[in-house]
Tab-separated table of C-alpha atoms in Angstrom:
chain	number	residue	atom	x	y	z
K	6	GLY	CA	61.115	10.639	52.458
K	7	GLU	CA	59.845	11.903	55.777
K	8	ASN	CA	57.192	14.636	55.882
K	9	VAL	CA	56.475	16.531	59.099
K	10	GLU	CA	53.449	18.773	59.475
K	11	GLN	CA	53.159	21.189	62.392
K	12	HIS	CA	50.119	23.086	63.684
K	13	PRO	CA	49.256	25.781	64.441
K	14	SER	CA	51.609	28.161	62.667
K	15	THR	CA	50.877	30.889	65.219
K	16	LEU	CA	49.512	30.664	68.743
K	17	SER	CA	48.662	33.398	71.239
K	18	VAL	CA	47.917	32.577	74.852
K	19	GLN	CA	47.483	34.545	78.044
K	20	GLU	CA	50.232	34.272	80.601
K	21	GLY	CA	49.539	31.334	82.882
K	22	ASP	CA	47.494	29.411	80.318
K	23	SER	CA	48.659	26.242	78.596
K	24	ALA	CA	49.908	25.946	75.010
K	25	VAL	CA	49.803	22.862	72.813
K	26	ILE	CA	51.628	22.374	69.517
K	27	LYS	CA	50.988	19.301	67.393
K	28	CYS	CA	53.054	17.523	64.765
K	29	THR	CA	52.428	14.558	62.486
K	30	TYR	CA	55.005	12.550	60.581
K	31	SER	CA	54.836	10.085	57.724
K	32	ASP	CA	57.822	7.728	58.025
K	33	SER	CA	57.165	4.912	60.480
K	34	ALA	CA	60.948	4.416	60.710
K	35	SER	CA	61.330	7.689	62.622
K	36	ASN	CA	62.324	6.958	66.203
K	37	TYR	CA	63.525	10.237	67.656
K	38	PHE	CA	61.418	13.362	68.032
K	39	PRO	CA	63.114	16.537	69.303
K	40	TRP	CA	61.595	19.964	69.926
K	41	TYR	CA	63.605	23.150	69.422
K	42	LYS	CA	62.947	26.674	70.618
K	43	GLN	CA	64.209	29.632	68.623
K	44	GLU	CA	64.087	33.085	70.149
K	45	LEU	CA	64.124	36.077	67.834
K	46	GLY	CA	67.468	36.402	66.066
K	47	LYS	CA	68.958	33.456	67.935
K	48	ARG	CA	69.839	29.885	67.055
K	49	PRO	CA	67.394	26.999	67.684
K	50	GLN	CA	68.054	25.096	70.886
K	51	LEU	CA	66.736	21.755	72.052
K	52	ILE	CA	64.185	21.993	74.839
K	53	ILE	CA	62.933	18.408	75.057
K	54	ASP	CA	63.037	15.203	73.049
K	55	ILE	CA	61.377	11.812	73.077
K	56	ARG	CA	62.350	8.442	71.677
K	57	SER	CA	59.994	5.900	70.217
K	58	ASN	CA	60.062	3.547	73.177
K	59	VAL	CA	58.524	6.224	75.409
K	60	GLY	CA	54.981	7.607	75.252
K	61	GLU	CA	55.440	10.713	77.350
K	62	LYS	CA	58.249	12.769	78.808
K	63	LYS	CA	58.072	15.739	81.146
K	64	ASP	CA	60.567	18.394	82.187
K	65	GLN	CA	59.122	20.931	84.608
K	66	ARG	CA	56.525	22.950	82.658
K	67	ILE	CA	57.221	21.219	79.353
K	68	ALA	CA	55.955	17.815	78.284
K	69	VAL	CA	55.945	15.868	75.037
K	70	THR	CA	53.636	13.004	74.106
K	71	LEU	CA	54.098	10.504	71.299
K	72	ASN	CA	51.562	8.254	69.591
K	73	LYS	CA	53.505	5.999	67.217
K	74	THR	CA	50.413	4.253	65.934
K	75	ALA	CA	48.846	7.507	64.816
K	76	LYS	CA	52.228	9.030	63.917
K	77	HIS	CA	51.774	12.192	65.888
K	78	PHE	CA	53.489	13.927	68.781
K	79	SER	CA	52.722	17.060	70.744
K	80	LEU	CA	54.437	19.675	72.882
K	81	HIS	CA	52.629	20.898	75.971
K	82	ILE	CA	53.686	24.002	77.877
K	83	THR	CA	51.863	24.702	81.130
K	84	GLU	CA	51.768	27.928	83.130
K	85	THR	CA	53.149	29.875	80.195
K	86	GLN	CA	55.392	32.855	80.843
K	87	PRO	CA	56.392	35.778	78.562
K	88	GLU	CA	59.847	34.228	78.118
K	89	ASP	CA	58.187	31.237	76.467
K	90	SER	CA	57.445	33.498	73.496
K	91	ALA	CA	59.456	32.116	70.572
K	92	VAL	CA	59.206	29.913	67.496
K	93	TYR	CA	59.020	26.211	68.258
K	94	PHE	CA	60.058	23.502	65.791
K	95	CYS	CA	59.292	19.815	65.978
K	96	ALA	CA	61.384	17.266	64.108
K	97	ALA	CA	61.419	13.569	63.227
K	98	ASP	CA	64.584	11.497	62.867
K	99	PRO	CA	64.612	8.018	61.295
K	100	GLY	CA	68.255	7.535	62.213
K	101	GLY	CA	70.729	5.552	60.173
K	102	TYR	CA	71.900	7.605	57.211
K	103	GLN	CA	68.624	9.501	56.963
K	104	LYS	CA	68.329	13.181	57.754
K	105	VAL	CA	66.220	14.857	60.398
K	106	THR	CA	63.085	16.538	59.030
K	107	PHE	CA	61.793	19.669	60.743
K	108	GLY	CA	58.254	20.977	60.954
K	109	THR	CA	57.458	24.438	59.647
K	110	GLY	CA	57.446	26.050	63.086
K	111	THR	CA	54.923	27.580	65.491
K	112	LYS	CA	55.243	31.164	66.616
K	113	LEU	CA	54.071	31.282	70.225
K	114	GLN	CA	53.170	34.599	71.792
K	115	VAL	CA	52.487	34.733	75.526
K	116	ILE	CA	50.532	37.850	76.420
K	117	PRO	CA	51.324	39.275	79.885
O	6	SER	CA	83.004	20.701	75.730
O	7	GLN	CA	81.881	21.088	72.145
O	8	THR	CA	81.509	24.401	70.362
O	9	ILE	CA	80.450	25.360	66.879
O	10	HIS	CA	81.616	28.462	65.079
O	11	GLN	CA	80.266	30.206	62.014
O	12	TRP	CA	81.580	33.191	60.154
O	13	PRO	CA	80.956	35.756	59.113
O	14	ALA	CA	78.074	36.738	61.383
O	15	THR	CA	76.581	39.098	58.816
O	16	LEU	CA	77.233	39.577	55.135
O	17	VAL	CA	75.896	41.921	52.459
O	18	GLN	CA	76.680	40.854	48.931
O	19	PRO	CA	75.643	42.049	45.453
O	20	VAL	CA	73.740	39.781	43.102
O	21	GLY	CA	76.098	37.677	41.019
O	22	SER	CA	78.947	37.729	43.528
O	23	PRO	CA	80.460	34.555	45.019
O	24	LEU	CA	79.821	33.265	48.528
O	25	SER	CA	81.765	31.294	51.060
O	26	LEU	CA	80.448	30.585	54.554
O	27	GLU	CA	82.479	28.541	56.965
O	28	CYS	CA	81.523	26.384	59.902
O	29	THR	CA	83.850	24.589	62.288
O	30	VAL	CA	83.175	22.322	65.234
O	31	GLU	CA	85.473	21.809	68.200
O	32	GLY	CA	85.553	19.155	70.876
O	33	THR	CA	84.136	16.213	68.969
O	34	SER	CA	85.144	13.971	66.106
O	35	ASN	CA	83.303	12.580	63.086
O	36	PRO	CA	80.208	14.713	63.607
O	37	ASN	CA	77.272	14.808	61.236
O	38	LEU	CA	77.157	18.321	59.775
O	39	TYR	CA	74.248	20.278	58.327
O	40	TRP	CA	73.572	23.545	56.499
O	41	TYR	CA	70.130	25.106	56.881
O	42	ARG	CA	68.640	28.268	55.467
O	43	GLN	CA	65.905	30.210	57.187
O	44	ALA	CA	64.071	32.940	55.295
O	45	ALA	CA	62.575	35.752	57.396
O	46	GLY	CA	59.773	34.377	59.566
O	47	ARG	CA	60.011	30.954	57.973
O	48	GLY	CA	61.075	27.455	58.881
O	49	LEU	CA	64.351	25.589	58.607
O	50	GLN	CA	65.185	24.477	55.089
O	51	LEU	CA	67.843	21.764	55.010
O	52	LEU	CA	70.335	22.492	52.222
O	53	PHE	CA	73.108	19.947	52.734
O	54	TYR	CA	74.192	17.341	55.222
O	55	SER	CA	77.339	15.311	55.617
O	56	VAL	CA	78.144	12.146	57.545
O	57	GLY	CA	81.868	12.234	56.783
O	58	ILE	CA	84.731	13.923	54.956
O	59	GLY	CA	83.902	14.402	51.302
O	60	GLN	CA	80.395	12.947	51.766
O	61	ILE	CA	77.761	15.547	50.923
O	62	SER	CA	74.043	15.029	50.391
O	63	SER	CA	72.121	17.814	48.688
O	64	GLU	CA	68.510	18.344	49.591
O	65	VAL	CA	67.518	21.235	47.348
O	66	PRO	CA	68.798	21.734	43.787
O	67	GLN	CA	70.040	25.302	43.541
O	68	ASN	CA	73.085	27.423	42.931
O	69	LEU	CA	74.663	26.527	46.267
O	70	SER	CA	77.240	23.836	46.983
O	71	ALA	CA	78.863	22.448	50.103
O	72	SER	CA	82.180	20.856	50.877
O	73	ARG	CA	83.714	19.113	53.868
O	74	PRO	CA	87.473	19.268	53.417
O	75	GLN	CA	88.197	18.281	57.016
O	76	ASP	CA	86.346	16.254	59.631
O	77	ARG	CA	85.076	19.296	61.536
O	78	GLN	CA	84.886	21.876	58.771
O	79	PHE	CA	81.865	22.500	56.591
O	80	ILE	CA	81.771	25.141	53.867
O	81	LEU	CA	78.810	26.551	51.959
O	82	SER	CA	79.575	28.187	48.622
O	83	SER	CA	78.043	29.813	45.622
O	84	LYS	CA	79.590	31.026	42.387
O	85	LYS	CA	76.848	33.595	41.713
O	86	LEU	CA	74.404	34.763	44.361
O	87	LEU	CA	70.724	35.361	43.614
O	88	LEU	CA	68.349	37.698	45.445
O	89	SER	CA	66.512	34.611	46.698
O	90	ASP	CA	69.660	33.450	48.501
O	91	SER	CA	69.105	36.052	51.219
O	92	GLY	CA	68.385	34.555	54.608
O	93	PHE	CA	69.743	33.289	57.882
O	94	TYR	CA	72.192	30.415	57.327
O	95	LEU	CA	72.637	27.980	60.165
O	96	CYS	CA	75.238	25.278	60.478
O	97	ALA	CA	74.550	22.425	62.868
O	98	TRP	CA	76.235	19.265	64.080
O	99	SER	CA	75.090	16.084	65.734
O	100	ARG	CA	76.916	13.079	67.090
O	101	GLY	CA	77.360	10.402	64.478
O	102	LEU	CA	77.782	6.703	65.083
O	103	ALA	CA	80.013	5.037	62.554
O	104	GLY	CA	78.931	7.685	60.085
O	105	ALA	CA	75.220	7.271	60.761
O	106	SER	CA	72.791	9.348	62.765
O	107	SER	CA	72.222	7.992	66.216
O	108	TYR	CA	69.075	9.852	67.162
O	109	ASN	CA	70.838	12.759	68.726
O	110	GLU	CA	70.284	16.412	69.329
O	111	GLN	CA	71.449	18.884	66.709
O	112	PHE	CA	73.580	21.745	67.979
O	113	PHE	CA	73.240	24.899	65.952
O	114	GLY	CA	75.845	27.544	65.304
O	115	PRO	CA	75.155	31.259	65.803
O	116	GLY	CA	74.242	31.714	62.146
O	117	THR	CA	75.170	34.029	59.293
O	118	ARG	CA	72.690	36.634	58.168
O	119	LEU	CA	73.134	37.069	54.412
O	120	THR	CA	71.570	39.919	52.475
O	121	VAL	CA	71.851	39.875	48.703
O	122	LEU	CA	71.201	43.233	47.059
C-alpha cells in the first residue's frame, strides 16, 4: 500500500518568513496530492491540491510543487501570518478503489 | 450545497460500554465515506472507508466496526470501549465515480470528541 512521510513534524517561523513542508510517497500510481489545514479543535480543510499532470500550482501565498520522478511534493507558504498557525497534512491518492493516505502532520507556529 | 453532520459532538463513556457514532451527508449521492481517528496532537488514522452501501473496508484491526445502511449514512460502533479508543473521530466524504475514488477533495465533518474513562 501507499506510504506517505511528512517532514518536519513541527516548524516555527517568524511572521513574514516562508515555511516549507515536504512529503514523500511510495506508490507511483498516486495521482492526486491534496494539502489540508487543521486549526486547533477544528476539522481539516483543503487548502490546495495538485494532480500528477501538473508540476506546480499557486494560490496567493500558498504553492505546491510535485516531482513525480522523485515521488515527493512540497507545500510552500510565503509571507507567513499568525493565522497560518495550524497543523498541515499532506496526502496521496492513487484513485480507483484505493484509499487516500495522509502524512503524519506538521505543526506550524508563526511567531508574531 | 453539500453538508456533513456528525453526532454527538462530545461523548464521555466508561470502559466496556458500547459506542455508536453517526455521520450523514446531504446534497450528494453515492459518496465515498471515511472514518478517521485522531489522538491528541497526532495524525489522521483511517479506520474504515466505504465506496457504497454495505461495502466497508477496514484499515486497522480493532474492536471497532462500521456500517453503511443507507447511501449517505455511515455509523461507527463498538461493543466494548477501551481506554485507547479515546480521541477525536472524524467522518469525511468525497465524490465517488461509479463507486471509485476520482481524485477528489475529502470534506470532513465537525468531529466527535470521545473520552473513555
